[in-house]
PDB file of C-alpha atoms in Angstrom:
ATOM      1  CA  UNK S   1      82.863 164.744 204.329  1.00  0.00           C
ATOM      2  CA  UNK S   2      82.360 168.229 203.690  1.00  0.00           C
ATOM      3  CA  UNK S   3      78.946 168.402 203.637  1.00  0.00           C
ATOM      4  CA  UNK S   4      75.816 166.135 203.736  1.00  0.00           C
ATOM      5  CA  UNK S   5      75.575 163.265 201.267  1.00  0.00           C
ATOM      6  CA  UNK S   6      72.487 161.230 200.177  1.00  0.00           C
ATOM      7  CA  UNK S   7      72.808 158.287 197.991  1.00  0.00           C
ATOM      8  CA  UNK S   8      71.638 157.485 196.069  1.00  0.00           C
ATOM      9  CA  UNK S   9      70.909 160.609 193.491  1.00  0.00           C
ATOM     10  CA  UNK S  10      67.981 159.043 191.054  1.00  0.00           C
ATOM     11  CA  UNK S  11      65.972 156.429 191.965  1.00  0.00           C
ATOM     12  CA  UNK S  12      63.200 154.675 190.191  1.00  0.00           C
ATOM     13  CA  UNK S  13      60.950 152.080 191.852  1.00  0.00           C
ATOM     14  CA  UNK S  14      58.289 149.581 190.316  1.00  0.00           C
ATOM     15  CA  UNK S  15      55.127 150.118 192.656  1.00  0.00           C
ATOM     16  CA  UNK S  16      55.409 147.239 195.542  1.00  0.00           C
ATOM     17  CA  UNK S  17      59.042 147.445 195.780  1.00  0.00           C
ATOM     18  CA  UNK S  18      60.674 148.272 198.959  1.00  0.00           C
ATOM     19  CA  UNK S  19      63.590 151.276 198.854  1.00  0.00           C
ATOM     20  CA  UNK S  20      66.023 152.586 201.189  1.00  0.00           C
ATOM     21  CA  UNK S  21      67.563 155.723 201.169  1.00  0.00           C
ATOM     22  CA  UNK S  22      70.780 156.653 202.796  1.00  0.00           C
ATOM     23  CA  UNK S  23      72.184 159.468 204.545  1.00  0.00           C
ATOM     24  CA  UNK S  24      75.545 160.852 205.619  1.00  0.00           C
ATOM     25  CA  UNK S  25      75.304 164.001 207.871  1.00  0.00           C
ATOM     26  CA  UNK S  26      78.654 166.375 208.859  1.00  0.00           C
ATOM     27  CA  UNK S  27      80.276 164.437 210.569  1.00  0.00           C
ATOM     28  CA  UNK S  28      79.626 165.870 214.536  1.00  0.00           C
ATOM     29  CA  UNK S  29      76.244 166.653 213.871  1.00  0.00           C
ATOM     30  CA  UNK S  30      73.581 166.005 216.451  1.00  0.00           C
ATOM     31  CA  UNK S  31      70.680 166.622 214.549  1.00  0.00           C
ATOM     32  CA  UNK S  32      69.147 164.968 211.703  1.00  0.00           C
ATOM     33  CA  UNK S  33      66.311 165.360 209.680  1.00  0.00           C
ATOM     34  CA  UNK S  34      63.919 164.195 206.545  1.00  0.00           C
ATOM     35  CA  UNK S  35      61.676 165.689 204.369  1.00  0.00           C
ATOM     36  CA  UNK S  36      59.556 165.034 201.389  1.00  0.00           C
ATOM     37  CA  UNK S  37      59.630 167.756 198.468  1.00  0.00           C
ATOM     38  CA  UNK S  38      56.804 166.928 196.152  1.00  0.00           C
ATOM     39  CA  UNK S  39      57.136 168.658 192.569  1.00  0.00           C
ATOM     40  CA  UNK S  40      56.324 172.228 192.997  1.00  0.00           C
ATOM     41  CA  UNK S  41      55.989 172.091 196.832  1.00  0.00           C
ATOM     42  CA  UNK S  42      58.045 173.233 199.818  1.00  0.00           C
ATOM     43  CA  UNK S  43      59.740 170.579 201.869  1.00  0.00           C
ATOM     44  CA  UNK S  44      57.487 168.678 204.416  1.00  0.00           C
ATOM     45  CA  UNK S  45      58.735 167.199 207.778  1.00  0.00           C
ATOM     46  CA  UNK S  46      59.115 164.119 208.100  1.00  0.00           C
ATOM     47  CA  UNK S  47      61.035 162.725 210.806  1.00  0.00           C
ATOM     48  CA  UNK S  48      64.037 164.261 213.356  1.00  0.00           C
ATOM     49  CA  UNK S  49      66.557 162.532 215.370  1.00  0.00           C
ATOM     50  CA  UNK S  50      68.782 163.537 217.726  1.00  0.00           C
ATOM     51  CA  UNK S  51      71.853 161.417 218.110  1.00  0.00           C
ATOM     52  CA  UNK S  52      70.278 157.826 217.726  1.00  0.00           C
ATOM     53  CA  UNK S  53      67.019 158.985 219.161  1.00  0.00           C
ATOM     54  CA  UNK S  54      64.263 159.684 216.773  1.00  0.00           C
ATOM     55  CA  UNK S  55      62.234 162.534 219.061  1.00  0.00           C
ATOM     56  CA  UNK S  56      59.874 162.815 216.171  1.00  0.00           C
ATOM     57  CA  UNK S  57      58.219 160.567 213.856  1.00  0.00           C
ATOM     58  CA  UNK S  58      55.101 162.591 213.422  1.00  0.00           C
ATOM     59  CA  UNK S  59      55.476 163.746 209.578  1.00  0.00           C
ATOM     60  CA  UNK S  60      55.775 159.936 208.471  1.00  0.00           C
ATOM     61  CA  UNK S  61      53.089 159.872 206.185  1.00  0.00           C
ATOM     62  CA  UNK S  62      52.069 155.876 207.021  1.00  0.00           C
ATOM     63  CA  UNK S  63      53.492 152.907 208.387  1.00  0.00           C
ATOM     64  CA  UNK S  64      55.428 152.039 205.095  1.00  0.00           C
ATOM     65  CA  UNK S  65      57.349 154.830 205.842  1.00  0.00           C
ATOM     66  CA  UNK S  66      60.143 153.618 208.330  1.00  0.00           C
ATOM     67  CA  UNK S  67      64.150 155.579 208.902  1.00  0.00           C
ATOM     68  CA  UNK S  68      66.591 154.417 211.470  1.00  0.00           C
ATOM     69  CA  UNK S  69      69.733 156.224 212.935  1.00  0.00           C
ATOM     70  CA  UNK S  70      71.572 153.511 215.131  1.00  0.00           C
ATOM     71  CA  UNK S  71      74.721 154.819 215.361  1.00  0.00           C
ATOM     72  CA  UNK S  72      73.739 158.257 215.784  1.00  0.00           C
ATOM     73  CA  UNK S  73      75.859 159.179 212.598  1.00  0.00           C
ATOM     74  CA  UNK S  74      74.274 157.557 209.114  1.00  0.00           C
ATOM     75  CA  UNK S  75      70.554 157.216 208.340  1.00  0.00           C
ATOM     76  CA  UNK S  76      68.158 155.181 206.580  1.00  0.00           C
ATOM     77  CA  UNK S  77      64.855 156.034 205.138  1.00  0.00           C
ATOM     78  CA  UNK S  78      63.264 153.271 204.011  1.00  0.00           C
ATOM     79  CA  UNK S  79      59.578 153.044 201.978  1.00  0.00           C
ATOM     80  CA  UNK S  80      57.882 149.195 201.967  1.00  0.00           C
ATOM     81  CA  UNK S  81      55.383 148.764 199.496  1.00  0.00           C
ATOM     82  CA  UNK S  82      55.848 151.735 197.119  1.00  0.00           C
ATOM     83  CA  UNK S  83      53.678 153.703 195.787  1.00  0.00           C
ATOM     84  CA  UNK S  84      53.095 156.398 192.681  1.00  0.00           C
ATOM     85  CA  UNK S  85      52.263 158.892 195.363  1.00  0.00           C
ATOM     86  CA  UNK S  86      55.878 158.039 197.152  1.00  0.00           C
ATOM     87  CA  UNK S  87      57.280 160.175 194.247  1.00  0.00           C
ATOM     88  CA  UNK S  88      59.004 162.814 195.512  1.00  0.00           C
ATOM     89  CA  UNK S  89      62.525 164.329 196.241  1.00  0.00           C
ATOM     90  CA  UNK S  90      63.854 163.082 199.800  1.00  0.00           C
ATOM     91  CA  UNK S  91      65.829 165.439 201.406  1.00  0.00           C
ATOM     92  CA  UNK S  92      68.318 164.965 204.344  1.00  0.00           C
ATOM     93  CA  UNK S  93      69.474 167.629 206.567  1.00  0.00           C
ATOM     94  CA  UNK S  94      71.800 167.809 209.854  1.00  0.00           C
ATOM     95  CA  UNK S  95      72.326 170.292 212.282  1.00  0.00           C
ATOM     96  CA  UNK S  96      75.509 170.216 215.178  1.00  0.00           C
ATOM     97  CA  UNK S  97      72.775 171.025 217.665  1.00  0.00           C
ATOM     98  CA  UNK S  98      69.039 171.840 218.774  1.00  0.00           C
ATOM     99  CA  UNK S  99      67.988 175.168 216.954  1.00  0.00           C
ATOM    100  CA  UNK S 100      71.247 176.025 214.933  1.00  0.00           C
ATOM    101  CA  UNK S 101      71.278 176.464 211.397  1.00  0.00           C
ATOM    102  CA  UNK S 102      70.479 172.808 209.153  1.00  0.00           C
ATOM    103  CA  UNK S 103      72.626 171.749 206.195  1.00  0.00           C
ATOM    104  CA  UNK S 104      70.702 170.299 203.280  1.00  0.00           C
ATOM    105  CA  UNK S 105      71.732 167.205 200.783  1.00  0.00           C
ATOM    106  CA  UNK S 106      71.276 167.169 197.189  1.00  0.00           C
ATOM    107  CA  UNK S 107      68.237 164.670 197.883  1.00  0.00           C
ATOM    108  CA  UNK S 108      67.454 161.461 196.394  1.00  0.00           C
ATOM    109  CA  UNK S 109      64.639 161.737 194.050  1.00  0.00           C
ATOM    110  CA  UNK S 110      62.637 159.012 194.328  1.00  0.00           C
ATOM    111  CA  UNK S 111      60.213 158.062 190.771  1.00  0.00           C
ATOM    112  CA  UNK S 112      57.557 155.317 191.132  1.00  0.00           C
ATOM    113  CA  UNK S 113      56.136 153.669 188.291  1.00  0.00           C
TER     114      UNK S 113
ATOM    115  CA  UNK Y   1      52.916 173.773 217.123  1.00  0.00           C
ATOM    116  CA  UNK Y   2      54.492 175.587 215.006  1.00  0.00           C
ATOM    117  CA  UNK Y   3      53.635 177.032 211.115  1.00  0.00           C
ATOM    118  CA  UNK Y   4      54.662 179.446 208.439  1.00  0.00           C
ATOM    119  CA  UNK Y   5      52.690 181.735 206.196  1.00  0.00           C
ATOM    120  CA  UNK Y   6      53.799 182.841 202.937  1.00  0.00           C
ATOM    121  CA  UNK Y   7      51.886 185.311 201.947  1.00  0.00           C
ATOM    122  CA  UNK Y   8      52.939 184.941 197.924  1.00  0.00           C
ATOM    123  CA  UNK Y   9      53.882 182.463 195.654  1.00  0.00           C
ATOM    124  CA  UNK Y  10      55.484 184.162 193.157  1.00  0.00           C
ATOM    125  CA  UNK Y  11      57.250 187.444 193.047  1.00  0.00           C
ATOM    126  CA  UNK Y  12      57.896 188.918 189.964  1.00  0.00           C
ATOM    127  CA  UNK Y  13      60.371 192.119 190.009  1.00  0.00           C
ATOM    128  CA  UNK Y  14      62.546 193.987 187.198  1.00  0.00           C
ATOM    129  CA  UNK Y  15      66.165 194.012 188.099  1.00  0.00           C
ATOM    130  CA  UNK Y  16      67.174 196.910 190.284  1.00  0.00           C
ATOM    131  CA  UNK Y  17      64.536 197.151 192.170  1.00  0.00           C
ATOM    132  CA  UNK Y  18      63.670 196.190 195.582  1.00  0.00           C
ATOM    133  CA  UNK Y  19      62.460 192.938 196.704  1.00  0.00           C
ATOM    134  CA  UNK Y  20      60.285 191.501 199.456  1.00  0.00           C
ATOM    135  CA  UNK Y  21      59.384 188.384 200.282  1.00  0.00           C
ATOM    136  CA  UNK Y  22      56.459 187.854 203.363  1.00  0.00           C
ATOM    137  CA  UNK Y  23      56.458 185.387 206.174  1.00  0.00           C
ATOM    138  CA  UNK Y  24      54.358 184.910 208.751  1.00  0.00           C
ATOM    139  CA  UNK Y  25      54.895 182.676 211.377  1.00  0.00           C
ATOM    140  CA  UNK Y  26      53.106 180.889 214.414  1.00  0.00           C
ATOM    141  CA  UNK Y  27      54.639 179.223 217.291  1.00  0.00           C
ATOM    142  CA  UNK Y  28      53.839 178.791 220.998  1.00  0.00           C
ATOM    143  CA  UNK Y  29      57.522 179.325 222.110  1.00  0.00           C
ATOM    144  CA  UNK Y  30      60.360 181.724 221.412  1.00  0.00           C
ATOM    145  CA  UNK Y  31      60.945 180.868 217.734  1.00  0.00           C
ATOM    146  CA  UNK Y  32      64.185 180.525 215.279  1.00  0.00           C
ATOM    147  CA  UNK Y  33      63.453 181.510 211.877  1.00  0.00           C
ATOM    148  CA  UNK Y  34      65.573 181.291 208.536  1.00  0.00           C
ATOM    149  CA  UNK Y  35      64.982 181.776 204.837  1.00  0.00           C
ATOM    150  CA  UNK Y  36      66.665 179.044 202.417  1.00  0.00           C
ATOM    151  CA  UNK Y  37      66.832 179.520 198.896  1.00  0.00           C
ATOM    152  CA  UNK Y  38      66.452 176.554 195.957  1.00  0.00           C
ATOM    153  CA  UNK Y  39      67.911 177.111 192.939  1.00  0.00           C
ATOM    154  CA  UNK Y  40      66.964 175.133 190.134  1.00  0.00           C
ATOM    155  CA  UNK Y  41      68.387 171.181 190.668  1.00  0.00           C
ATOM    156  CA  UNK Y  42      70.614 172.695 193.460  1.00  0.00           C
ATOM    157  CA  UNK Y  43      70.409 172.024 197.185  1.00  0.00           C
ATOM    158  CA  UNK Y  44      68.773 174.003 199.557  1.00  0.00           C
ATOM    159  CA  UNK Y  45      71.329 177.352 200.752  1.00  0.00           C
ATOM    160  CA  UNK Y  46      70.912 178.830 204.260  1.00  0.00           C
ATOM    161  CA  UNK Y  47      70.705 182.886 203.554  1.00  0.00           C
ATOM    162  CA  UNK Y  48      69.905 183.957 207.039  1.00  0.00           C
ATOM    163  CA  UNK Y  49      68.591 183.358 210.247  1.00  0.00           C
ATOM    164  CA  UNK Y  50      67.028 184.925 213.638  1.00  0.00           C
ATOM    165  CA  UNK Y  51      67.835 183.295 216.954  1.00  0.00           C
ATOM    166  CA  UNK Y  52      66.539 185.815 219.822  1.00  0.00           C
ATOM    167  CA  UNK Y  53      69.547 188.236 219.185  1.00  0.00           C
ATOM    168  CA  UNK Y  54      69.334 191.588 216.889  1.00  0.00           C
ATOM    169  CA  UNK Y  55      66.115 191.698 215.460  1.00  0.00           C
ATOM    170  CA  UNK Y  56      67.678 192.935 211.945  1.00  0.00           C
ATOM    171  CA  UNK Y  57      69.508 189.481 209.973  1.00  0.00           C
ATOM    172  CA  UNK Y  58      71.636 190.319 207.352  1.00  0.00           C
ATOM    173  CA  UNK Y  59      72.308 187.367 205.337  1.00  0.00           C
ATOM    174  CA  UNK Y  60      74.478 186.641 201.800  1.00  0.00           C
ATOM    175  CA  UNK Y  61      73.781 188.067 198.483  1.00  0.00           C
ATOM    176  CA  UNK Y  62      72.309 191.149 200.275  1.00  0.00           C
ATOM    177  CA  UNK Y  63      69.344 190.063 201.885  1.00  0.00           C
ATOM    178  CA  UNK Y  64      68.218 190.675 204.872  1.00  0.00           C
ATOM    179  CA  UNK Y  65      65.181 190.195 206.985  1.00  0.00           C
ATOM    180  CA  UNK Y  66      63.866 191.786 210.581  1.00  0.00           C
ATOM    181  CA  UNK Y  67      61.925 189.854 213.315  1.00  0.00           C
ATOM    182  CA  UNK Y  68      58.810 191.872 214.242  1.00  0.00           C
ATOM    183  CA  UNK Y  69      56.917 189.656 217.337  1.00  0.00           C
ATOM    184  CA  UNK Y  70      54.069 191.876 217.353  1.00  0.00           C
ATOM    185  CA  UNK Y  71      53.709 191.303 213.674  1.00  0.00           C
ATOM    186  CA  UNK Y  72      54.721 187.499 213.788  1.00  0.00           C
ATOM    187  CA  UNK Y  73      56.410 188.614 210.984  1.00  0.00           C
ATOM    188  CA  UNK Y  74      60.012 187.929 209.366  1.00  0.00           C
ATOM    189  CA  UNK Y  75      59.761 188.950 205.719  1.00  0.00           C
ATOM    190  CA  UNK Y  76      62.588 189.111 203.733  1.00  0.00           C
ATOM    191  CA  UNK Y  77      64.229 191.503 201.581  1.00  0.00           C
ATOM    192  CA  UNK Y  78      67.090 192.714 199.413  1.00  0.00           C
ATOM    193  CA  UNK Y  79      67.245 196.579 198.245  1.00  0.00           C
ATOM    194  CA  UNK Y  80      67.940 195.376 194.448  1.00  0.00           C
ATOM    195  CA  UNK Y  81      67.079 192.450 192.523  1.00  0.00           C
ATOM    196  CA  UNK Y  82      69.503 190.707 190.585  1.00  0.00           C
ATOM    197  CA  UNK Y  83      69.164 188.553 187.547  1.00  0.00           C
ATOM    198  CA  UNK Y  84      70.749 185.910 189.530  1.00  0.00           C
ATOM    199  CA  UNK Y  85      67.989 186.176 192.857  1.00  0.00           C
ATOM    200  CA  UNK Y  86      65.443 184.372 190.439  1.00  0.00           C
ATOM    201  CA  UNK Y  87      65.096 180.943 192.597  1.00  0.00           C
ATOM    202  CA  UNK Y  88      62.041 179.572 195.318  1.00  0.00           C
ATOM    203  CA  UNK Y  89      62.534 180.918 198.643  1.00  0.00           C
ATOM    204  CA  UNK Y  90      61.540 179.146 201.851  1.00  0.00           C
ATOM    205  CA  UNK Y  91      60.629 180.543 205.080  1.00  0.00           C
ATOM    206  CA  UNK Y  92      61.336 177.895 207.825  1.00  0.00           C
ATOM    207  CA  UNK Y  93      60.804 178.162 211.572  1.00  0.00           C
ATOM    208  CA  UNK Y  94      61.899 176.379 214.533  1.00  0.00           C
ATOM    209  CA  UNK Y  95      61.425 175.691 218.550  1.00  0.00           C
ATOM    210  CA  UNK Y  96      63.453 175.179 221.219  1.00  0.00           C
ATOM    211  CA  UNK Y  97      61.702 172.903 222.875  1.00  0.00           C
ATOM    212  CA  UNK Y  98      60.616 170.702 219.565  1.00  0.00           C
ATOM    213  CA  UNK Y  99      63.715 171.553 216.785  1.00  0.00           C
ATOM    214  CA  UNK Y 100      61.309 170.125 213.954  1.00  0.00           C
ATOM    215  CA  UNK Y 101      61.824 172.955 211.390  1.00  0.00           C
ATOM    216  CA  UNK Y 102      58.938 173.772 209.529  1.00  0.00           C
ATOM    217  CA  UNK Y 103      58.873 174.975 206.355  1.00  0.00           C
ATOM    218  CA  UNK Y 104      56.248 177.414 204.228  1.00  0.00           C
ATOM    219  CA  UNK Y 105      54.996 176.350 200.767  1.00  0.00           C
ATOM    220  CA  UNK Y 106      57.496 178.714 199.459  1.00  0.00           C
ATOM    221  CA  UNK Y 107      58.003 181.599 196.931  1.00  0.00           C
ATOM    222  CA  UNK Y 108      58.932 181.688 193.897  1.00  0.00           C
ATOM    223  CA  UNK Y 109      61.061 184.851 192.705  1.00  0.00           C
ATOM    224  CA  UNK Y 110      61.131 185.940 188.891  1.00  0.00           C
ATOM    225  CA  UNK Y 111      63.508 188.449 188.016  1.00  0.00           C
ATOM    226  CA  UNK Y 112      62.678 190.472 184.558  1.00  0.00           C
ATOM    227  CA  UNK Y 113      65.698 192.345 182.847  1.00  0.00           C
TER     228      UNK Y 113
END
């Protein structure tokens, strides 16, 4: 596609239910990040893989928080357990390679309740 | 590690007249920098970015931003505001050796007629 895709858009959650949110970088890209937006807030890192790897986990905020890249193309965030403070936007972002500009999804915006 | 600094979180400027947006940055290794903007429910827009070459970015819209080491500095501006510049702006920085971009808290830009 032409640019990076995140499905889905909207989603709302009860609290305790498990989500999964998907990502489709450009096509070639290397890179691939997360990020939480919280209302009002700047993104925050959450994860970065390169190709299949994930070289950084160190923004997931706890051990609910899980994403997955096997292919080295699409990626999954997924959040077990959910919770009202889970609300956020989740943003996606891929780069074609270390250090070069990052290409942003729409984000899913994620609404516990 | 790496971290931005901005210095404001809201701008407010009449149109015509100059803007300038403050970052500061921190980062143990040669760093990449790059301002994104966020219009309202839009996706976040690249509008320039610094990656060891001239020290002076120009970017879209008319922006612009220069690299100053000894400052740790990379504020951005734009020599007239348009109606149209009112969004948040991010200041985001980046490492070779880690390529987890980092984002500031943001600033959000109010343009007055």
């Amino acid at each position: 596609g032409a640019g990076v895709s995140q499905s889905p858009r909207y989603k709302v959650a009860k609290r305790g239910q498990d989500v999964a949110l998907r990502c489709d970088p450009i096509s070639g890209h290397v890179s691939l990040f997360w990020y939480q937006q919280a209302l009002g807030q700047g993104p925050e890192f959450l994860t970065y893989f390169q190709n299949e790897a994930q070289l950084d986990k160190s923004g997931l905020p706890s051990d609910r928080f899980f994403a997955e890249r096997p292919e080295g193309s699409v990626s999954t965030l997924k959040i077990q357990r959910t919770q009202q403070e889970d609300s956020a936007v989740y943003l996606c972002a891929s780069s074609l390679k270390a250090n070069t500009e990052a290409f942003f999804g729409q984000g899913t915006r994620l609404t516990v309740v | 590690a790496q971290s931005v600094t901005q210095l404001d979180s809201h701008v407010s400027v009449s149109e015509g007249t100059p803007v300038l947006l403050r970052c500061n940055y921190s980062s143990s290794y040669s760093p990449s920098l790059f301002w994104y903007v966020q219009h309202p429910n839009k996706g976040l827009q690249l509008l320039l970015k610094y990656t060891s070459a001239a020290t002076l970015v120009k970017g879209i819209n008319g922006f612009e931003a220069e690299f100053k080491k000894s400052e740790t500095s990379f504020h951005l501006t734009k020599p007239s505001a348009h109606m149209s510049d009112a969004a948040e702006y991010f200041c985001v920085v980046n490492t070779y050796n880690n390529n987890d971009m980092r984002f500031g808290a943001g600033t959000r830009l109010t343009v007055k007629p």
